[in-house]
XYZ file of C-alpha atoms in Angstrom:
341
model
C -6.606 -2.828 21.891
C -5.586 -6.642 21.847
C -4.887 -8.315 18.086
C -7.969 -10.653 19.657
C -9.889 -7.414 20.017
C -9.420 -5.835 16.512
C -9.998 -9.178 14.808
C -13.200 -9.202 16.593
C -14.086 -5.680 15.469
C -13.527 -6.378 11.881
C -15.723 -9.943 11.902
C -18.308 -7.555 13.877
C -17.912 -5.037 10.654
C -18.592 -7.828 8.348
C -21.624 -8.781 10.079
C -23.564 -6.018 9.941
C -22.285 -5.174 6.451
C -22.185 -8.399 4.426
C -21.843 -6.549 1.797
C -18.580 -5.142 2.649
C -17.052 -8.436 2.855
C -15.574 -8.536 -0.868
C -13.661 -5.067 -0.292
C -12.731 -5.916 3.438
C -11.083 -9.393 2.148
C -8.730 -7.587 -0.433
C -8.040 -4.905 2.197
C -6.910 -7.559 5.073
C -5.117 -9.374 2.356
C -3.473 -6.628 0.984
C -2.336 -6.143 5.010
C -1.112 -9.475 5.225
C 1.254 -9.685 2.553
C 2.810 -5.637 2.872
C 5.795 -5.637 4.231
C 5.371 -2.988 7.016
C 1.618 -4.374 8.424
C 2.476 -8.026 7.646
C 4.597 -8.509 11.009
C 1.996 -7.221 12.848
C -1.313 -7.946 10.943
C -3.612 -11.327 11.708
C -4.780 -11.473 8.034
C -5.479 -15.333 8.326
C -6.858 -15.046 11.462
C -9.489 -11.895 9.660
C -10.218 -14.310 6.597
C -11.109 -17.124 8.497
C -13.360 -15.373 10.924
C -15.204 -13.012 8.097
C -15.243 -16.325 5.528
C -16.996 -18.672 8.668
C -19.224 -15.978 9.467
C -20.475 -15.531 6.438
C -21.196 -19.564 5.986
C -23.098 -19.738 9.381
C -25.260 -16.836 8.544
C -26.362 -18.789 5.197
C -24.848 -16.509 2.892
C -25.040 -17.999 -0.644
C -21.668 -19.915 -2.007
C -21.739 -17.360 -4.808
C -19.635 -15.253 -2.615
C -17.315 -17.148 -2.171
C -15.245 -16.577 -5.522
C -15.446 -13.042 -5.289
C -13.695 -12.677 -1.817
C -11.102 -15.108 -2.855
C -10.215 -13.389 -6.007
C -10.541 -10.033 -3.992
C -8.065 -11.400 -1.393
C -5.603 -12.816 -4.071
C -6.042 -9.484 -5.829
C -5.002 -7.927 -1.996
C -2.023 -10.609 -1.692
C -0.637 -10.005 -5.438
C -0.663 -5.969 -4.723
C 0.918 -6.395 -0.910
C 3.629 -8.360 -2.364
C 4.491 -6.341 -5.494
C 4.662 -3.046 -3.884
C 7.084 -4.852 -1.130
C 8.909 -5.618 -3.881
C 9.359 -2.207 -5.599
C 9.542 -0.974 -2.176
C 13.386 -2.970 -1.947
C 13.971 -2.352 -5.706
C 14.054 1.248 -5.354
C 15.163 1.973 -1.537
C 17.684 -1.076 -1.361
C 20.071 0.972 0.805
C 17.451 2.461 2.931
C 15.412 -0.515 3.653
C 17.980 -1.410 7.004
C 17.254 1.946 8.613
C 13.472 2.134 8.772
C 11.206 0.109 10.741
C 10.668 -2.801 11.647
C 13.734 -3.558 9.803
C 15.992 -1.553 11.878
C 14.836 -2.579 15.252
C 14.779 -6.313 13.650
C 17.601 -7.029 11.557
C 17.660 -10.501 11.678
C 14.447 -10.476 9.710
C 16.296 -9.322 6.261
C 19.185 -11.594 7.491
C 16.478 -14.395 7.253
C 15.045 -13.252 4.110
C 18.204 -13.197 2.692
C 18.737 -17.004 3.568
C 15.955 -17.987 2.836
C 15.708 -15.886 -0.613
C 19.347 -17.458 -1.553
C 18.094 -20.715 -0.742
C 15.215 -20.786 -2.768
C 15.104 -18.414 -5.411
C 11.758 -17.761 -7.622
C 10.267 -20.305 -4.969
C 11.290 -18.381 -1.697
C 8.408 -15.905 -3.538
C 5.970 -18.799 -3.774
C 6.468 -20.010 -0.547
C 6.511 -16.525 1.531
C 3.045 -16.386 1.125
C 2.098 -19.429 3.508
C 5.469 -19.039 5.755
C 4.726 -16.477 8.637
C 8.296 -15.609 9.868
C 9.919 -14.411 6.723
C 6.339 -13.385 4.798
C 7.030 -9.807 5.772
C 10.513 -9.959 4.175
C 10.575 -12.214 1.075
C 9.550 -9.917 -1.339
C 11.762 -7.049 -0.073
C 14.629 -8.725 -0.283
C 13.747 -10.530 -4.014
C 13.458 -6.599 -4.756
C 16.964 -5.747 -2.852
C 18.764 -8.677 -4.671
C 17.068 -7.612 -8.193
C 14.639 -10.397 -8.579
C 13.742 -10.599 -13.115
C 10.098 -8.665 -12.571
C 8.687 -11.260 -14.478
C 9.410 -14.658 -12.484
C 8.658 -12.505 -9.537
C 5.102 -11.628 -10.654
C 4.312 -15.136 -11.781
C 5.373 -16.321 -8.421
C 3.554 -13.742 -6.264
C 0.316 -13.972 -8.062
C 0.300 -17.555 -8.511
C 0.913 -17.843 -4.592
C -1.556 -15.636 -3.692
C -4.744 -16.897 -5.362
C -3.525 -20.097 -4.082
C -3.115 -18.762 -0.135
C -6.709 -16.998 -0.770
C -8.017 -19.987 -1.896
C -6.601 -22.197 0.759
C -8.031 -19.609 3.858
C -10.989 -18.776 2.345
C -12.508 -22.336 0.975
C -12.546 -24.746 3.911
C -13.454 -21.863 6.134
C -16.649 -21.393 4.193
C -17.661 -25.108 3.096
C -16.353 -26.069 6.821
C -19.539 -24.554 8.297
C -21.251 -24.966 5.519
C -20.954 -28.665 5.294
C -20.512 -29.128 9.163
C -23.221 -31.948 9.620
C -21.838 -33.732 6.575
C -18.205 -33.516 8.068
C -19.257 -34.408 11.511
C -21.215 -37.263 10.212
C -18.303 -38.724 8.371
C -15.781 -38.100 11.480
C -18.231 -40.176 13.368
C -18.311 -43.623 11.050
C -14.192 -42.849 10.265
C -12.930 -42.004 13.727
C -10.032 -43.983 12.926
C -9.007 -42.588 9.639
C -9.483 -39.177 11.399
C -6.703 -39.884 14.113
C -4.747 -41.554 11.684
C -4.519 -37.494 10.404
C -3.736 -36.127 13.616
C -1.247 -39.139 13.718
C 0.375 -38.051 10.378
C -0.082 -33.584 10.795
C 1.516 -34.496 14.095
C 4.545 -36.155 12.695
C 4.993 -33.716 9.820
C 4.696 -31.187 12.364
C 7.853 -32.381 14.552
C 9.960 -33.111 11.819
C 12.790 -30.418 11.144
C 11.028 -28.251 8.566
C 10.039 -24.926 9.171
C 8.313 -24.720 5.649
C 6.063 -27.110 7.090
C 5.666 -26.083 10.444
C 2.532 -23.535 10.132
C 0.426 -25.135 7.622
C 0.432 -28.776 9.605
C -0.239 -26.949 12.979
C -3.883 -25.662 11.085
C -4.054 -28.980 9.591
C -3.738 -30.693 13.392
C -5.650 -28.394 15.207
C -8.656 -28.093 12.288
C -9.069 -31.757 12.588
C -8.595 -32.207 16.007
C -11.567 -29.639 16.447
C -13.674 -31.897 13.750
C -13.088 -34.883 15.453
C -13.979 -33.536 18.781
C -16.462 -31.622 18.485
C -17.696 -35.153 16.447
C -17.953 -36.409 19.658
C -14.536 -38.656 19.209
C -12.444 -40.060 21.878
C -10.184 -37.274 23.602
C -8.092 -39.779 24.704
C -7.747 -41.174 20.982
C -6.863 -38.058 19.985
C -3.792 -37.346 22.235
C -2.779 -40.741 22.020
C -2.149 -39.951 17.777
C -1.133 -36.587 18.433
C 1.423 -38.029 20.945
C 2.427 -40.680 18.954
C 3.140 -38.535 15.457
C 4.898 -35.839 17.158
C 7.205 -38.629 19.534
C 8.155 -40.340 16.348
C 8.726 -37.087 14.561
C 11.320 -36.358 17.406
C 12.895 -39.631 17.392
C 13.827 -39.727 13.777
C 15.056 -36.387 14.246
C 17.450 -37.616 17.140
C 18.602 -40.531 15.494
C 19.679 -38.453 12.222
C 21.490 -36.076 14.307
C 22.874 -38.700 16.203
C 24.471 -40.591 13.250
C 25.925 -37.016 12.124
C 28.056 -36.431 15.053
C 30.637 -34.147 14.732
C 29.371 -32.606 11.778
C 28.426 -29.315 10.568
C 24.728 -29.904 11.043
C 23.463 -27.185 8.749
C 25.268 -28.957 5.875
C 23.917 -32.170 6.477
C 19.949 -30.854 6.837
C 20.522 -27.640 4.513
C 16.487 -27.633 3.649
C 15.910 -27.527 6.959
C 17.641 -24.396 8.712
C 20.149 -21.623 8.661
C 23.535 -21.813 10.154
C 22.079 -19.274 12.598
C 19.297 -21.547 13.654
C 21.693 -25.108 14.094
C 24.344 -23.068 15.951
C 20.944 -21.544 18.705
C 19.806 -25.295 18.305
C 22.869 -27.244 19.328
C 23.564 -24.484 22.130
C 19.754 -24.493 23.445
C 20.123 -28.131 24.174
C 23.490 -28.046 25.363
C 22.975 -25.584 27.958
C 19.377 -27.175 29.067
C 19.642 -30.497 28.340
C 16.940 -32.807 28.679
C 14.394 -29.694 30.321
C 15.625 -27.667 26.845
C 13.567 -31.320 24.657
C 10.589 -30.807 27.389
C 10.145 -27.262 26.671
C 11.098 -27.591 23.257
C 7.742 -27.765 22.060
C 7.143 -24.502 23.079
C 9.560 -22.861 21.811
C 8.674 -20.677 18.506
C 12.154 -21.003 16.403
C 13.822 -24.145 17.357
C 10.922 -26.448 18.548
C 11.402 -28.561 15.725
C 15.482 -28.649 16.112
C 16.110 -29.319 19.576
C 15.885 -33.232 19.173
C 18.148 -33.310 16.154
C 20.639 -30.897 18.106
C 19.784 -33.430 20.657
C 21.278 -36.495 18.990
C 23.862 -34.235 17.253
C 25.014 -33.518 20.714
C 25.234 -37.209 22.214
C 22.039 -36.585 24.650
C 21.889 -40.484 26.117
C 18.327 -42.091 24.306
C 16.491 -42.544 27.838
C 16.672 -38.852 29.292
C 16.206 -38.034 26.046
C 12.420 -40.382 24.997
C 11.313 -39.450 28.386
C 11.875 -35.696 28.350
C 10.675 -36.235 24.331
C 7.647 -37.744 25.425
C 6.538 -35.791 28.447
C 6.700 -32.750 26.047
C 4.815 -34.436 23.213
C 1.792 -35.282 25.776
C 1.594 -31.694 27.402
C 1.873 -30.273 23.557
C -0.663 -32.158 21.703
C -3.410 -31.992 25.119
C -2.688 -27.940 24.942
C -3.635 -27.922 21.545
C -6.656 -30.059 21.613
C -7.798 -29.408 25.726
C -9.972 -26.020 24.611
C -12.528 -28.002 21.769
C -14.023 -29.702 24.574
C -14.385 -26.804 27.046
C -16.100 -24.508 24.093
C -18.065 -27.783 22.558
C -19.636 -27.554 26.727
C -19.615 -23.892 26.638
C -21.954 -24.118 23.316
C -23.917 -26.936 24.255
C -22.922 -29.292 21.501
């Protein structure tokens, strides 16, 4: 069974038990923040379905605090048994999986635990790659309980909040939204302009929540009825400038130790892949760069850091930037057809 498949199944569930939806949001929750399902488990993916489902089949908004308080209540319990789970087996954590047939993931929890402190808590809750990991390793390094706690449940109410709300009032609200898409097509691509930019820039912290932010209003404004070729041209446009402000940084840091110069940014692990990536690809490793899940955002920094002349460089940037933001936005259309919107 695909991930698309089991999603599926559980929105199906949720239909034709609407009453199950309170208990089955603190359940996927709970999933998406434990460390051993969380690699593995498409929690958002679950919420979002179950919490736009419910809107389009007129269910009344006074759901809509319960499953977010039952889904914070999930996230809070995920991520405190993670932690007790590295508190108390701190030496056997390594050897059992997916930590032993992955061991850069504690390696990256580590970093990024070290790096942030009591925050590395608040912000593993809305950053995929190291969600699975941050509160294991706050437990492994002996995290105060307290902090901890105030972290994790803070950040979980918040992430419940932030999937659950504009799924629901999203459909809910739909002819209100288009409508306003329609008279502020500009201001709308002026978004996709800015998501786009904050996208490309070198911060992984960043890197999921502006992706949903891009692609959520490039759907709106689409499905609106707005320009496709608007679009791409301000998706284009954010993510090309993103990439050359990226360059040009790394290109007035030559010769240094990039990870000390962009320290929010990356691991040493990451800017030595980075610098090597482009180096061994050169301007095909900024066209594919886009696609690339860990160092998409890196490449043109390595880029500059490495000397990469400015014209291979903009033309290989931009190529990539066109093919990225059309992939993202190229399905609205098909399903708006497909629908008959």
């Amino acid at each position: 069974m695909s991930v698309q498949d089991f999603v599926e199944l559980i929105v199906g569930f949720v239909r034709t038990h609407q009453e199950w939806a309170v208990p089955v949001a603190f359940l996927v929750a709970f999933a998406e923040s434990f460390c051993f399902f969380s690699i593995l488990w498409p929690g958002t993916a679950i919420l979002v379905g179950i919490t736009g489902l419910l809107a389009a089949s007129g269910a009344d908004q006074s759901i809509l605090l319960p499953s977010i308080v039952a889904a914070g209540l999930g996230g809070t319990l995920g991520y405190a048994i993670s932690y007790w789970i590295g508190l108390y087996f701190k030496d056997s954590i390594p050897h059992i999986w997916p930590f032993k047939n992955q061991p850069e993931l504690i390696r990256h929890g580590e970093h990024f635990f070290d790096k942030w402190g009591g925050w590395g808590v608040f912000f593993g809750h809305f950053f995929g790659p190291v969600r699975a990991v941050i509160p294991v390793v706050a437990g492994m390094f002996r995290m105060r309980q307290l902090p901890f706690q105030i972290a994790n449940v803070v950040s979980a109410f918040i992430w419940a909040a932030g999937v659950i709300a504009p799924s629901f009032f999203a459909v809910t609200f739909r002819d209100e939204i288009v409508g306003f898409v329609r008279e502020h097509h500009y201001m709308v691509s002026g978004f996709l302009f800015l998501t786009a930019f904050l996208n490309s820039i070198p911060m992984p912290l960043m890197a999921i929540p502006t992706l949903f932010l891009f692609l959520a209003a490039g759907a709106v404004f689409l499905f609106a009825g707005g320009d496709p070729l608007l679009a791409i041209a301000a998706g284009t446009a954010g993510a090309l400038l993103g990439d050359i402000l990226a360059y040009r940084y790394g290109r007035a840091h030559q010769g240094e130790d990039l990870h000390n110069v962009w320290r929010n940014s990356w691991s040493p692990e990451s800017s030595g892949k980075a610098i090597s990536f482009v180096n061994q690809r050169g301007a095909m490793g900024i066209l594919i760069s886009k696609f690339h899940t860990t160092l998409r955002s890196f490449a043109p920094l390595a880029a500059g850091a490495a000397g990469m002349p400015i014209g291979p460089f903009l033309a290989a940037a931009l190529i990539s930037c066109v093919i990225w933001t059309a992939a993202l936005l190229a399905p609205v259309p098909l399903i708006r057809a497909l629908i008959g919107g």
